[in-house]
RNA sequence: GGCCCGUUCGUCUAUCGGUUAGGACACCUGGUUUUCAACCAGGUAAGAGGGGUUCGACUCCCCUACGGGCUGCCA
């Protein structure tokens, strides 16, 4: 078996949709897991709607997801001459013909059929078998000479064997009367020329596959392996749209989901391998197979996304996580970390990452190291700093001056103070949290003290005790 | 309208004719605990409906309902 070649072929008419991201991911996993190639082609033949900004956004989205492609990005529009050449070759082979019917004539044909009571009308061009000597001197489109009887069978790796009756398909136009190629032809020519062996795409193309397969047949080309995957739906089961919230991959980056978690979640959305839930991309590549893809559309579940992200956050290496955190801040338009904050963050990451699911949550938990003196206590925290508590903090600071700065050394000091004052550790922790972080919900007081260091700890406690 | 695809706990799914229908998320309860989390243990919860085929159907076939897609000289 020759090398596997897959591709992702989005239209540059907007940002990278979450469904497109998953389609790209499946193609990437399939190719990478088999030592194959994953190609990227921009289907920009619709000049009205295609924009360079959209192409850039799609590339950014893929890059964020960690999906790397092989070779140069192919522009479909730039290959239009090649597409036209194939259309002419079909003409020469007799698998296509010149059609001089105008748009008005086609509409009239359909209207007439419907008037006769037909519920639908496949246009049958009068030029299909016309004698070339009768051709008018007028613009013409090139139509594929599709079989009118029999059936076209799509052997789909996800949908199974799909049978389409040829009589329901018209002679599709492959080259418009203005000489530009039509998408359906372009896809086939490009996939063939690029050596694509496996076409993994949304099942909105399932019906199209029949016509595309006819082009392969007409040209005598090898039909690729088809795999039409179901689309992603919103939580209510309807097609995912803006009203469900985020539909763009980059929006998820801006919301602070780690890319590894996003990848894992998207891989599991509509695909399964036994009970495997949490896995790295390397593991996913080894497990991924077309047979594991479900046939029903899957719904987006933010809770599970978060949970999956939490696992990956905890699994991440500190340096890489810090790097991604900084990228998140930039993507979300939030201020970057100062060198001091970055240094403290690196120390705090080992305990912060184990309980955070997203970067905003991580930052929330890290607020004690983001702030600087004087620490402003919020209303609830201020309540914890009553006269008695301030007195306790005051008596605590001298004992911290000479302690070695480890949890083992600090623990007896803090529990000792609590015992001396006849209070439980919980009663002591509250004012400590208020003094160190200015809030009532924080990481462990020991973790905070160890992170910011002796000098800053004593300073913050002294501030609060004053 | 026609054609095509789909339908297992609330959600993602396992099952490929014989299971007490399994796992994960969510939810509920308990535990741990200096707060919030995280973590640990346990629990609630499913084969759209109706016909067949079969000794036996979630699994195979048909019908219905519901959802989605396609039906362009858009992609």
PDB file of N, CA, C and O in Angstrom, chain A residues 349-417:
ATOM      1  N   UNK A 349       3.289  27.066  39.128  1.00  0.00           N
ATOM      2  CA  UNK A 349       2.617  26.176  38.179  1.00  0.00           C
ATOM      3  C   UNK A 349       2.441  24.730  38.682  1.00  0.00           C
ATOM      4  O   UNK A 349       1.377  24.140  38.486  1.00  0.00           O
ATOM      5  N   UNK A 350       3.435  24.146  39.324  1.00  0.00           N
ATOM      6  CA  UNK A 350       3.267  22.753  39.764  1.00  0.00           C
ATOM      7  C   UNK A 350       2.005  22.523  40.595  1.00  0.00           C
ATOM      8  O   UNK A 350       1.360  21.482  40.475  1.00  0.00           O
ATOM      9  N   UNK A 351       1.637  23.477  41.446  1.00  0.00           N
ATOM     10  CA  UNK A 351       0.404  23.258  42.213  1.00  0.00           C
ATOM     11  C   UNK A 351      -0.807  23.930  41.579  1.00  0.00           C
ATOM     12  O   UNK A 351      -1.926  23.440  41.696  1.00  0.00           O
ATOM     13  N   UNK A 352      -0.598  25.000  40.836  1.00  0.00           N
ATOM     14  CA  UNK A 352      -1.737  25.680  40.205  1.00  0.00           C
ATOM     15  C   UNK A 352      -2.360  24.832  39.104  1.00  0.00           C
ATOM     16  O   UNK A 352      -3.582  24.760  38.954  1.00  0.00           O
ATOM     17  N   UNK A 353      -1.515  24.202  38.314  1.00  0.00           N
ATOM     18  CA  UNK A 353      -2.021  23.489  37.135  1.00  0.00           C
ATOM     19  C   UNK A 353      -2.859  22.262  37.476  1.00  0.00           C
ATOM     20  O   UNK A 353      -3.661  21.825  36.669  1.00  0.00           O
ATOM     21  N   UNK A 354      -2.671  21.733  38.677  1.00  0.00           N
ATOM     22  CA  UNK A 354      -3.383  20.495  38.997  1.00  0.00           C
ATOM     23  C   UNK A 354      -4.879  20.695  39.207  1.00  0.00           C
ATOM     24  O   UNK A 354      -5.636  19.736  39.158  1.00  0.00           O
ATOM     25  N   UNK A 355      -5.280  21.920  39.432  1.00  0.00           N
ATOM     26  CA  UNK A 355      -6.708  22.107  39.687  1.00  0.00           C
ATOM     27  C   UNK A 355      -7.384  23.088  38.739  1.00  0.00           C
ATOM     28  O   UNK A 355      -8.568  23.360  38.878  1.00  0.00           O
ATOM     29  N   UNK A 356      -6.644  23.597  37.769  1.00  0.00           N
ATOM     30  CA  UNK A 356      -7.257  24.546  36.834  1.00  0.00           C
ATOM     31  C   UNK A 356      -7.613  23.846  35.525  1.00  0.00           C
ATOM     32  O   UNK A 356      -6.962  22.899  35.118  1.00  0.00           O
ATOM     33  N   UNK A 357      -8.690  24.328  34.903  1.00  0.00           N
ATOM     34  CA  UNK A 357      -9.127  23.714  33.640  1.00  0.00           C
ATOM     35  C   UNK A 357      -8.829  24.597  32.446  1.00  0.00           C
ATOM     36  O   UNK A 357      -8.700  24.116  31.322  1.00  0.00           O
ATOM     37  N   UNK A 358      -8.791  25.903  32.720  1.00  0.00           N
ATOM     38  CA  UNK A 358      -8.546  26.841  31.626  1.00  0.00           C
ATOM     39  C   UNK A 358      -7.544  27.886  32.103  1.00  0.00           C
ATOM     40  O   UNK A 358      -7.279  27.996  33.310  1.00  0.00           O
ATOM     41  N   UNK A 359      -7.007  28.657  31.181  1.00  0.00           N
ATOM     42  CA  UNK A 359      -6.046  29.689  31.562  1.00  0.00           C
ATOM     43  C   UNK A 359      -6.660  30.793  32.418  1.00  0.00           C
ATOM     44  O   UNK A 359      -6.029  31.247  33.369  1.00  0.00           O
ATOM     45  N   UNK A 360      -7.879  31.237  32.127  1.00  0.00           N
ATOM     46  CA  UNK A 360      -8.479  32.229  33.026  1.00  0.00           C
ATOM     47  C   UNK A 360      -8.585  31.694  34.462  1.00  0.00           C
ATOM     48  O   UNK A 360      -8.364  32.425  35.424  1.00  0.00           O
ATOM     49  N   UNK A 361      -8.918  30.429  34.575  1.00  0.00           N
ATOM     50  CA  UNK A 361      -9.037  29.843  35.906  1.00  0.00           C
ATOM     51  C   UNK A 361      -7.659  29.770  36.578  1.00  0.00           C
ATOM     52  O   UNK A 361      -7.521  30.032  37.776  1.00  0.00           O
ATOM     53  N   UNK A 362      -6.663  29.435  35.779  1.00  0.00           N
ATOM     54  CA  UNK A 362      -5.303  29.373  36.301  1.00  0.00           C
ATOM     55  C   UNK A 362      -4.869  30.748  36.810  1.00  0.00           C
ATOM     56  O   UNK A 362      -4.314  30.893  37.896  1.00  0.00           O
ATOM     57  N   UNK A 363      -5.185  31.755  36.014  1.00  0.00           N
ATOM     58  CA  UNK A 363      -4.821  33.127  36.373  1.00  0.00           C
ATOM     59  C   UNK A 363      -5.567  33.587  37.622  1.00  0.00           C
ATOM     60  O   UNK A 363      -5.027  34.314  38.460  1.00  0.00           O
ATOM     61  N   UNK A 364      -6.801  33.145  37.716  1.00  0.00           N
ATOM     62  CA  UNK A 364      -7.617  33.499  38.874  1.00  0.00           C
ATOM     63  C   UNK A 364      -6.970  32.952  40.146  1.00  0.00           C
ATOM     64  O   UNK A 364      -6.841  33.631  41.147  1.00  0.00           O
ATOM     65  N   UNK A 365      -6.540  31.706  40.053  1.00  0.00           N
ATOM     66  CA  UNK A 365      -5.899  31.077  41.199  1.00  0.00           C
ATOM     67  C   UNK A 365      -4.533  31.687  41.470  1.00  0.00           C
ATOM     68  O   UNK A 365      -4.005  31.606  42.579  1.00  0.00           O
ATOM     69  N   UNK A 366      -3.953  32.281  40.457  1.00  0.00           N
ATOM     70  CA  UNK A 366      -2.613  32.857  40.598  1.00  0.00           C
ATOM     71  C   UNK A 366      -2.670  34.330  40.957  1.00  0.00           C
ATOM     72  O   UNK A 366      -1.631  34.998  40.970  1.00  0.00           O
ATOM     73  N   UNK A 367      -3.844  34.831  41.249  1.00  0.00           N
ATOM     74  CA  UNK A 367      -3.949  36.279  41.462  1.00  0.00           C
ATOM     75  C   UNK A 367      -3.040  36.752  42.587  1.00  0.00           C
ATOM     76  O   UNK A 367      -2.545  37.872  42.556  1.00  0.00           O
ATOM     77  N   UNK A 368      -2.758  35.886  43.569  1.00  0.00           N
ATOM     78  CA  UNK A 368      -1.899  36.297  44.682  1.00  0.00           C
ATOM     79  C   UNK A 368      -0.485  36.664  44.228  1.00  0.00           C
ATOM     80  O   UNK A 368       0.197  37.438  44.884  1.00  0.00           O
ATOM     81  N   UNK A 369      -0.074  36.119  43.083  1.00  0.00           N
ATOM     82  CA  UNK A 369       1.270  36.454  42.630  1.00  0.00           C
ATOM     83  C   UNK A 369       1.263  37.519  41.543  1.00  0.00           C
ATOM     84  O   UNK A 369       2.300  38.026  41.137  1.00  0.00           O
ATOM     85  N   UNK A 370       0.067  37.855  41.073  1.00  0.00           N
ATOM     86  CA  UNK A 370      -0.041  38.881  40.036  1.00  0.00           C
ATOM     87  C   UNK A 370      -0.116  40.269  40.660  1.00  0.00           C
ATOM     88  O   UNK A 370       0.211  41.258  40.019  1.00  0.00           O
ATOM     89  N   UNK A 371      -0.591  40.322  41.902  1.00  0.00           N
ATOM     90  CA  UNK A 371      -0.780  41.623  42.531  1.00  0.00           C
ATOM     91  C   UNK A 371       0.484  42.090  43.249  1.00  0.00           C
ATOM     92  O   UNK A 371       1.406  41.313  43.472  1.00  0.00           O
ATOM     93  N   UNK A 372       0.517  43.384  43.566  1.00  0.00           N
ATOM     94  CA  UNK A 372       1.673  43.885  44.304  1.00  0.00           C
ATOM     95  C   UNK A 372       1.186  44.756  45.454  1.00  0.00           C
ATOM     96  O   UNK A 372       0.042  45.205  45.483  1.00  0.00           O
ATOM     97  N   UNK A 373       2.017  44.930  46.435  1.00  0.00           N
ATOM     98  CA  UNK A 373       1.677  45.690  47.634  1.00  0.00           C
ATOM     99  C   UNK A 373       1.414  47.158  47.297  1.00  0.00           C
ATOM    100  O   UNK A 373       2.048  47.693  46.384  1.00  0.00           O
ATOM    101  N   UNK A 374       0.576  47.836  48.031  1.00  0.00           N
ATOM    102  CA  UNK A 374      -0.236  47.265  49.100  1.00  0.00           C
ATOM    103  C   UNK A 374      -1.391  46.432  48.546  1.00  0.00           C
ATOM    104  O   UNK A 374      -2.009  46.815  47.566  1.00  0.00           O
ATOM    105  N   UNK A 375      -1.664  45.304  49.215  1.00  0.00           N
ATOM    106  CA  UNK A 375      -2.734  44.420  48.776  1.00  0.00           C
ATOM    107  C   UNK A 375      -4.071  44.976  49.242  1.00  0.00           C
ATOM    108  O   UNK A 375      -4.265  45.232  50.426  1.00  0.00           O
ATOM    109  N   UNK A 376      -4.968  45.173  48.307  1.00  0.00           N
ATOM    110  CA  UNK A 376      -6.303  45.642  48.669  1.00  0.00           C
ATOM    111  C   UNK A 376      -7.187  44.439  48.955  1.00  0.00           C
ATOM    112  O   UNK A 376      -7.365  43.584  48.098  1.00  0.00           O
ATOM    113  N   UNK A 377      -7.703  44.363  50.169  1.00  0.00           N
ATOM    114  CA  UNK A 377      -8.555  43.228  50.525  1.00  0.00           C
ATOM    115  C   UNK A 377      -9.979  43.495  50.067  1.00  0.00           C
ATOM    116  O   UNK A 377     -10.482  44.610  50.212  1.00  0.00           O
ATOM    117  N   UNK A 378     -10.625  42.472  49.505  1.00  0.00           N
ATOM    118  CA  UNK A 378     -12.030  42.664  49.140  1.00  0.00           C
ATOM    119  C   UNK A 378     -12.877  42.619  50.410  1.00  0.00           C
ATOM    120  O   UNK A 378     -12.368  42.342  51.508  1.00  0.00           O
ATOM    121  N   UNK A 379     -14.156  42.917  50.294  1.00  0.00           N
ATOM    122  CA  UNK A 379     -15.026  43.051  51.465  1.00  0.00           C
ATOM    123  C   UNK A 379     -14.981  41.837  52.391  1.00  0.00           C
ATOM    124  O   UNK A 379     -14.817  41.963  53.612  1.00  0.00           O
ATOM    125  N   UNK A 380     -15.092  40.663  51.813  1.00  0.00           N
ATOM    126  CA  UNK A 380     -15.097  39.460  52.640  1.00  0.00           C
ATOM    127  C   UNK A 380     -13.757  39.240  53.331  1.00  0.00           C
ATOM    128  O   UNK A 380     -13.694  38.832  54.497  1.00  0.00           O
ATOM    129  N   UNK A 381     -12.695  39.486  52.578  1.00  0.00           N
ATOM    130  CA  UNK A 381     -11.358  39.297  53.145  1.00  0.00           C
ATOM    131  C   UNK A 381     -11.123  40.290  54.273  1.00  0.00           C
ATOM    132  O   UNK A 381     -10.527  39.966  55.305  1.00  0.00           O
ATOM    133  N   UNK A 382     -11.628  41.499  54.094  1.00  0.00           N
ATOM    134  CA  UNK A 382     -11.448  42.536  55.112  1.00  0.00           C
ATOM    135  C   UNK A 382     -12.077  42.104  56.435  1.00  0.00           C
ATOM    136  O   UNK A 382     -11.551  42.380  57.518  1.00  0.00           O
ATOM    137  N   UNK A 383     -13.191  41.395  56.349  1.00  0.00           N
ATOM    138  CA  UNK A 383     -13.857  40.929  57.569  1.00  0.00           C
ATOM    139  C   UNK A 383     -12.952  39.993  58.368  1.00  0.00           C
ATOM    140  O   UNK A 383     -13.015  39.947  59.598  1.00  0.00           O
ATOM    141  N   UNK A 384     -12.134  39.248  57.637  1.00  0.00           N
ATOM    142  CA  UNK A 384     -11.254  38.299  58.311  1.00  0.00           C
ATOM    143  C   UNK A 384     -10.113  39.005  59.036  1.00  0.00           C
ATOM    144  O   UNK A 384      -9.457  38.424  59.895  1.00  0.00           O
ATOM    145  N   UNK A 385      -9.891  40.246  58.657  1.00  0.00           N
ATOM    146  CA  UNK A 385      -8.784  40.990  59.282  1.00  0.00           C
ATOM    147  C   UNK A 385      -9.286  41.870  60.417  1.00  0.00           C
ATOM    148  O   UNK A 385      -9.115  43.086  60.397  1.00  0.00           O
ATOM    149  N   UNK A 386      -9.894  41.249  61.398  1.00  0.00           N
ATOM    150  CA  UNK A 386     -10.367  42.035  62.540  1.00  0.00           C
ATOM    151  C   UNK A 386      -9.199  42.306  63.482  1.00  0.00           C
ATOM    152  O   UNK A 386      -8.072  41.866  63.247  1.00  0.00           O
ATOM    153  N   UNK A 387      -9.477  43.002  64.552  1.00  0.00           N
ATOM    154  CA  UNK A 387      -8.422  43.397  65.485  1.00  0.00           C
ATOM    155  C   UNK A 387      -7.649  42.205  66.032  1.00  0.00           C
ATOM    156  O   UNK A 387      -6.425  42.203  66.069  1.00  0.00           O
ATOM    157  N   UNK A 388      -8.386  41.200  66.415  1.00  0.00           N
ATOM    158  CA  UNK A 388      -7.745  40.016  66.988  1.00  0.00           C
ATOM    159  C   UNK A 388      -6.827  39.365  65.961  1.00  0.00           C
ATOM    160  O   UNK A 388      -5.663  39.043  66.242  1.00  0.00           O
ATOM    161  N   UNK A 389      -7.341  39.188  64.765  1.00  0.00           N
ATOM    162  CA  UNK A 389      -6.557  38.538  63.724  1.00  0.00           C
ATOM    163  C   UNK A 389      -5.305  39.339  63.397  1.00  0.00           C
ATOM    164  O   UNK A 389      -4.224  38.784  63.175  1.00  0.00           O
ATOM    165  N   UNK A 390      -5.456  40.636  63.354  1.00  0.00           N
ATOM    166  CA  UNK A 390      -4.287  41.474  63.033  1.00  0.00           C
ATOM    167  C   UNK A 390      -3.218  41.306  64.096  1.00  0.00           C
ATOM    168  O   UNK A 390      -2.026  41.289  63.824  1.00  0.00           O
ATOM    169  N   UNK A 391      -3.669  41.173  65.358  1.00  0.00           N
ATOM    170  CA  UNK A 391      -2.718  40.961  66.446  1.00  0.00           C
ATOM    171  C   UNK A 391      -1.965  39.658  66.263  1.00  0.00           C
ATOM    172  O   UNK A 391      -0.742  39.585  66.480  1.00  0.00           O
ATOM    173  N   UNK A 392      -2.674  38.656  65.841  1.00  0.00           N
ATOM    174  CA  UNK A 392      -2.034  37.355  65.633  1.00  0.00           C
ATOM    175  C   UNK A 392      -1.010  37.454  64.519  1.00  0.00           C
ATOM    176  O   UNK A 392       0.110  36.937  64.630  1.00  0.00           O
ATOM    177  N   UNK A 393      -1.383  38.131  63.429  1.00  0.00           N
ATOM    178  CA  UNK A 393      -0.458  38.271  62.297  1.00  0.00           C
ATOM    179  C   UNK A 393       0.804  39.009  62.753  1.00  0.00           C
ATOM    180  O   UNK A 393       1.921  38.682  62.363  1.00  0.00           O
ATOM    181  N   UNK A 394       0.593  40.010  63.611  1.00  0.00           N
ATOM    182  CA  UNK A 394       1.714  40.813  64.102  1.00  0.00           C
ATOM    183  C   UNK A 394       2.689  39.943  64.894  1.00  0.00           C
ATOM    184  O   UNK A 394       3.909  40.077  64.768  1.00  0.00           O
ATOM    185  N   UNK A 395       2.128  39.037  65.673  1.00  0.00           N
ATOM    186  CA  UNK A 395       2.997  38.183  66.482  1.00  0.00           C
ATOM    187  C   UNK A 395       3.641  37.089  65.637  1.00  0.00           C
ATOM    188  O   UNK A 395       4.618  36.465  66.034  1.00  0.00           O
ATOM    189  N   UNK A 396       3.084  36.878  64.466  1.00  0.00           N
ATOM    190  CA  UNK A 396       3.610  35.821  63.604  1.00  0.00           C
ATOM    191  C   UNK A 396       4.851  36.257  62.832  1.00  0.00           C
ATOM    192  O   UNK A 396       5.801  35.483  62.667  1.00  0.00           O
ATOM    193  N   UNK A 397       4.849  37.483  62.380  1.00  0.00           N
ATOM    194  CA  UNK A 397       5.930  37.921  61.488  1.00  0.00           C
ATOM    195  C   UNK A 397       7.344  37.719  62.039  1.00  0.00           C
ATOM    196  O   UNK A 397       8.220  37.267  61.301  1.00  0.00           O
ATOM    197  N   UNK A 398       7.603  38.043  63.300  1.00  0.00           N
ATOM    198  CA  UNK A 398       8.976  37.848  63.784  1.00  0.00           C
ATOM    199  C   UNK A 398       9.424  36.395  63.693  1.00  0.00           C
ATOM    200  O   UNK A 398      10.589  36.113  63.423  1.00  0.00           O
ATOM    201  N   UNK A 399       8.493  35.506  63.887  1.00  0.00           N
ATOM    202  CA  UNK A 399       8.863  34.087  63.867  1.00  0.00           C
ATOM    203  C   UNK A 399       9.190  33.603  62.459  1.00  0.00           C
ATOM    204  O   UNK A 399       9.803  32.562  62.282  1.00  0.00           O
ATOM    205  N   UNK A 400       8.714  34.350  61.467  1.00  0.00           N
ATOM    206  CA  UNK A 400       8.991  33.944  60.094  1.00  0.00           C
ATOM    207  C   UNK A 400      10.351  34.430  59.620  1.00  0.00           C
ATOM    208  O   UNK A 400      10.920  33.890  58.672  1.00  0.00           O
ATOM    209  N   UNK A 401      10.841  35.468  60.313  1.00  0.00           N
ATOM    210  CA  UNK A 401      12.103  36.086  59.884  1.00  0.00           C
ATOM    211  C   UNK A 401      13.246  35.097  59.755  1.00  0.00           C
ATOM    212  O   UNK A 401      14.040  35.174  58.826  1.00  0.00           O
ATOM    213  N   UNK A 402      13.333  34.185  60.722  1.00  0.00           N
ATOM    214  CA  UNK A 402      14.489  33.300  60.711  1.00  0.00           C
ATOM    215  C   UNK A 402      14.183  31.846  60.337  1.00  0.00           C
ATOM    216  O   UNK A 402      15.080  31.010  60.343  1.00  0.00           O
ATOM    217  N   UNK A 403      12.916  31.610  60.025  1.00  0.00           N
ATOM    218  CA  UNK A 403      12.559  30.224  59.686  1.00  0.00           C
ATOM    219  C   UNK A 403      13.129  29.853  58.314  1.00  0.00           C
ATOM    220  O   UNK A 403      13.292  30.707  57.454  1.00  0.00           O
ATOM    221  N   UNK A 404      13.460  28.585  58.167  1.00  0.00           N
ATOM    222  CA  UNK A 404      13.889  28.187  56.821  1.00  0.00           C
ATOM    223  C   UNK A 404      12.598  28.068  55.999  1.00  0.00           C
ATOM    224  O   UNK A 404      11.549  27.687  56.507  1.00  0.00           O
ATOM    225  N   UNK A 405      12.707  28.439  54.723  1.00  0.00           N
ATOM    226  CA  UNK A 405      11.490  28.641  53.934  1.00  0.00           C
ATOM    227  C   UNK A 405      11.025  27.368  53.228  1.00  0.00           C
ATOM    228  O   UNK A 405      11.077  27.246  52.005  1.00  0.00           O
ATOM    229  N   UNK A 406      10.602  26.411  54.035  1.00  0.00           N
ATOM    230  CA  UNK A 406      10.055  25.164  53.484  1.00  0.00           C
ATOM    231  C   UNK A 406       8.750  24.891  54.205  1.00  0.00           C
ATOM    232  O   UNK A 406       8.499  25.431  55.294  1.00  0.00           O
ATOM    233  N   UNK A 407       7.922  24.064  53.601  1.00  0.00           N
ATOM    234  CA  UNK A 407       6.644  23.766  54.226  1.00  0.00           C
ATOM    235  C   UNK A 407       6.871  23.074  55.574  1.00  0.00           C
ATOM    236  O   UNK A 407       6.159  23.345  56.549  1.00  0.00           O
ATOM    237  N   UNK A 408       7.872  22.218  55.624  1.00  0.00           N
ATOM    238  CA  UNK A 408       8.160  21.477  56.849  1.00  0.00           C
ATOM    239  C   UNK A 408       8.501  22.422  58.001  1.00  0.00           C
ATOM    240  O   UNK A 408       8.134  22.181  59.149  1.00  0.00           O
ATOM    241  N   UNK A 409       9.192  23.506  57.685  1.00  0.00           N
ATOM    242  CA  UNK A 409       9.588  24.441  58.730  1.00  0.00           C
ATOM    243  C   UNK A 409       8.454  25.385  59.098  1.00  0.00           C
ATOM    244  O   UNK A 409       8.303  25.789  60.255  1.00  0.00           O
ATOM    245  N   UNK A 410       7.646  25.740  58.103  1.00  0.00           N
ATOM    246  CA  UNK A 410       6.578  26.710  58.345  1.00  0.00           C
ATOM    247  C   UNK A 410       5.385  26.097  59.078  1.00  0.00           C
ATOM    248  O   UNK A 410       4.729  26.767  59.883  1.00  0.00           O
ATOM    249  N   UNK A 411       5.133  24.846  58.815  1.00  0.00           N
ATOM    250  CA  UNK A 411       3.949  24.205  59.376  1.00  0.00           C
ATOM    251  C   UNK A 411       3.883  24.303  60.906  1.00  0.00           C
ATOM    252  O   UNK A 411       2.866  24.735  61.450  1.00  0.00           O
ATOM    253  N   UNK A 412       4.959  23.912  61.606  1.00  0.00           N
ATOM    254  CA  UNK A 412       4.887  24.001  63.061  1.00  0.00           C
ATOM    255  C   UNK A 412       4.730  25.443  63.565  1.00  0.00           C
ATOM    256  O   UNK A 412       4.081  25.679  64.591  1.00  0.00           O
ATOM    257  N   UNK A 413       5.265  26.376  62.836  1.00  0.00           N
ATOM    258  CA  UNK A 413       5.141  27.771  63.258  1.00  0.00           C
ATOM    259  C   UNK A 413       3.689  28.226  63.198  1.00  0.00           C
ATOM    260  O   UNK A 413       3.148  28.805  64.138  1.00  0.00           O
ATOM    261  N   UNK A 414       3.041  27.927  62.087  1.00  0.00           N
ATOM    262  CA  UNK A 414       1.653  28.362  61.929  1.00  0.00           C
ATOM    263  C   UNK A 414       0.708  27.606  62.847  1.00  0.00           C
ATOM    264  O   UNK A 414      -0.151  28.208  63.503  1.00  0.00           O
ATOM    265  N   UNK A 415       0.884  26.307  62.935  1.00  0.00           N
ATOM    266  CA  UNK A 415      -0.016  25.556  63.821  1.00  0.00           C
ATOM    267  C   UNK A 415       0.244  25.945  65.273  1.00  0.00           C
ATOM    268  O   UNK A 415      -0.671  25.973  66.096  1.00  0.00           O
ATOM    269  N   UNK A 416       1.501  26.279  65.557  1.00  0.00           N
ATOM    270  CA  UNK A 416       1.840  26.698  66.916  1.00  0.00           C
ATOM    271  C   UNK A 416       1.111  27.983  67.277  1.00  0.00           C
ATOM    272  O   UNK A 416       0.505  28.094  68.346  1.00  0.00           O
ATOM    273  N   UNK A 417       1.139  28.943  66.395  1.00  0.00           N
ATOM    274  CA  UNK A 417       0.453  30.213  66.628  1.00  0.00           C
ATOM    275  C   UNK A 417      -1.036  30.008  66.836  1.00  0.00           C
ATOM    276  O   UNK A 417      -1.655  30.609  67.720  1.00  0.00           O
TER     277      UNK A 417
END
